[in-house]
GROMACS .gro file of C-alpha atoms in nm:
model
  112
    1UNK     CA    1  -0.685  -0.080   0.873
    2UNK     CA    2  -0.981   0.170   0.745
    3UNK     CA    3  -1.141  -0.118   0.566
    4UNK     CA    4  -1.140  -0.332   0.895
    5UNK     CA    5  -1.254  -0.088   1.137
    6UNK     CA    6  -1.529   0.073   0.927
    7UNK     CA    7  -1.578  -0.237   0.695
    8UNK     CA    8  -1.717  -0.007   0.392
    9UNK     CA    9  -1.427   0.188   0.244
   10UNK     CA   10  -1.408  -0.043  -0.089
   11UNK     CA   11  -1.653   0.215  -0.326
   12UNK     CA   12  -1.766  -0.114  -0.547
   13UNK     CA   13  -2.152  -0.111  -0.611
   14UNK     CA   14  -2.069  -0.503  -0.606
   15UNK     CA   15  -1.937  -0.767  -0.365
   16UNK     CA   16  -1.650  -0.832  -0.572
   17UNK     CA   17  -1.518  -0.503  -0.431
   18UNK     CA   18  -1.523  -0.657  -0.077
   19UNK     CA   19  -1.422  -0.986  -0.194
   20UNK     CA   20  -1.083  -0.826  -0.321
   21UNK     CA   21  -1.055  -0.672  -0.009
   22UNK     CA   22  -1.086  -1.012   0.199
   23UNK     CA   23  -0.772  -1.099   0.015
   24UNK     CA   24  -0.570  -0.896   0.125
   25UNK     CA   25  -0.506  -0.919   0.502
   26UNK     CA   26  -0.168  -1.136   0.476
   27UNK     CA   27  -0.038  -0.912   0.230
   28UNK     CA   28  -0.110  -0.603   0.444
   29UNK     CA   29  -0.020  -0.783   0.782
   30UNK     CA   30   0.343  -0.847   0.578
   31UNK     CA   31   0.379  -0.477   0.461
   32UNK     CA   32   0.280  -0.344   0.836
   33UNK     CA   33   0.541  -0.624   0.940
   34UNK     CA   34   0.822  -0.508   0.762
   35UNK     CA   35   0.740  -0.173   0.802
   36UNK     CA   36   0.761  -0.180   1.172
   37UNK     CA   37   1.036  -0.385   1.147
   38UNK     CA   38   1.243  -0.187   0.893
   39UNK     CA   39   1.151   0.151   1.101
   40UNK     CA   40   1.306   0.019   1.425
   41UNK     CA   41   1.610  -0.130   1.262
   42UNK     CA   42   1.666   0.208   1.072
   43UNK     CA   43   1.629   0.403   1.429
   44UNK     CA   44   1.883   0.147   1.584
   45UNK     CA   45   2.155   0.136   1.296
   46UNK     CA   46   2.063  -0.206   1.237
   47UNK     CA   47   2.226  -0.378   0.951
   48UNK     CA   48   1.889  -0.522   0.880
   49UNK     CA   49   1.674  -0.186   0.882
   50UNK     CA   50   1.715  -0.050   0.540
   51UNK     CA   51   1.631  -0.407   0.356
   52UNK     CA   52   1.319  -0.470   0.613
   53UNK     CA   53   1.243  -0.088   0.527
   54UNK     CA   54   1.321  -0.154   0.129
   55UNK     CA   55   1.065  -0.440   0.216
   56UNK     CA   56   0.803  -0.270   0.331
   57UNK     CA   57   0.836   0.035   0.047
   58UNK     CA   58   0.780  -0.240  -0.255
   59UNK     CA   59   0.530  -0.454  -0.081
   60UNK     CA   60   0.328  -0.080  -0.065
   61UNK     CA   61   0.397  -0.017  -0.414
   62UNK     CA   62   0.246  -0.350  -0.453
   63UNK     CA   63  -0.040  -0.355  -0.348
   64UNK     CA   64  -0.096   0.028  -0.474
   65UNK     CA   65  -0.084  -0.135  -0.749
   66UNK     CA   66  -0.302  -0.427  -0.723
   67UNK     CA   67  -0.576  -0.181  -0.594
   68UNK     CA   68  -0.503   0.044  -0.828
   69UNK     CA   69  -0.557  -0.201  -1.160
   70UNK     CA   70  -0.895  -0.324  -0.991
   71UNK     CA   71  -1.049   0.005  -0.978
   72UNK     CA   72  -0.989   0.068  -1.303
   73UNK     CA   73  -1.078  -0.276  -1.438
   74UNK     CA   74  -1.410  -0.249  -1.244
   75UNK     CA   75  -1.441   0.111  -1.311
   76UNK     CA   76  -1.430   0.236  -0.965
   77UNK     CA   77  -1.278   0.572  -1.003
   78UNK     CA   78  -1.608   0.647  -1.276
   79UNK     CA   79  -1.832   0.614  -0.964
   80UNK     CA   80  -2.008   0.883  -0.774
   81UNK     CA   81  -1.911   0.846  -0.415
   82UNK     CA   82  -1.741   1.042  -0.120
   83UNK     CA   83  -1.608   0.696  -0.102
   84UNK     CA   84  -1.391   0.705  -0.455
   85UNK     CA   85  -1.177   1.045  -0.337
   86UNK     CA   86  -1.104   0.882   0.014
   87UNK     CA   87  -0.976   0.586  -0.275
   88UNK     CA   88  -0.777   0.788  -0.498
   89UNK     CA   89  -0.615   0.971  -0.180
   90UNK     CA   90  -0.510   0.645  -0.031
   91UNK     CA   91  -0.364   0.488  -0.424
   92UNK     CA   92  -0.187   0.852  -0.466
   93UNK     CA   93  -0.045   0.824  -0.114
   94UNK     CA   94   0.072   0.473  -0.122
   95UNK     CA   95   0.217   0.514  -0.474
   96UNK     CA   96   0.410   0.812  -0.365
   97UNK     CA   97   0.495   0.705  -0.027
   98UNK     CA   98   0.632   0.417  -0.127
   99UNK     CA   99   0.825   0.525  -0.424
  100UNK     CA  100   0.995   0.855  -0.230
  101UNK     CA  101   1.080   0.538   0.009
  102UNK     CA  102   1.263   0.354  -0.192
  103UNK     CA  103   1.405   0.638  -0.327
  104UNK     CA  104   1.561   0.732  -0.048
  105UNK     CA  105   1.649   0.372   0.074
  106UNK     CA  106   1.845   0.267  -0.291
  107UNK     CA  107   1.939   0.592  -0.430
  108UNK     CA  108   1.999   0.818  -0.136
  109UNK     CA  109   2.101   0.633   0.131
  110UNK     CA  110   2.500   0.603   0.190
  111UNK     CA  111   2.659   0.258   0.167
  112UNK     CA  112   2.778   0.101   0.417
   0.00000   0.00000   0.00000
């Protein structure tokens, strides 16, 4: 969503950084998706919450990961720019974020 609305949060000195980002927007429209998704169905007691919600946590891990190996294949993180900590914050967040969520969904959460 940053990326969209400011169109300059990829810290690349090249267009291959944008480029990369243009790739994304089906995989990030699915994540937001299931997120959504798996959020209402856990706040209803749907049966289909916690998978839609287990959904969303590994697409997030995902692409933390996709963004993640690209900045340090293209040596990203090396750069000097306010943009690179805004970077790290976001890969640190979504690595996190999603694993706490699935560890809550898998391990955690009580069968049903």
């Amino acid at each position: 969503v940053v990326y969209f609305a400011t169109g300059n949060l990829t810290p690349s000195p090249t267009d291959v950084g944008q480029r990369f980002e243009l790739a994304f927007p089906a995989a990030d429209m699915w994540m937001a998706i299931a997120a959504g998704l798996g959020a209402i169905g856990l706040q209803r007691g749907a049966r289909w919450g916690r998978p839609m919600a287990i959904a969303a946590g590994s697409a997030m891990f995902y692409l933390a990961l996709m963004d993640i190996t690209f900045d340090l294949e293209n040596g990203v993180y090396f750069l000097v720019r306010g943009q690179v900590i805004v970077e790290m914050i976001i890969n640190a967040t979504c690595v996190i974020g999603s694993l706490y969520l699935l560890y809550e969904l898998i391990v955690r959460a009580p069968r049903t």
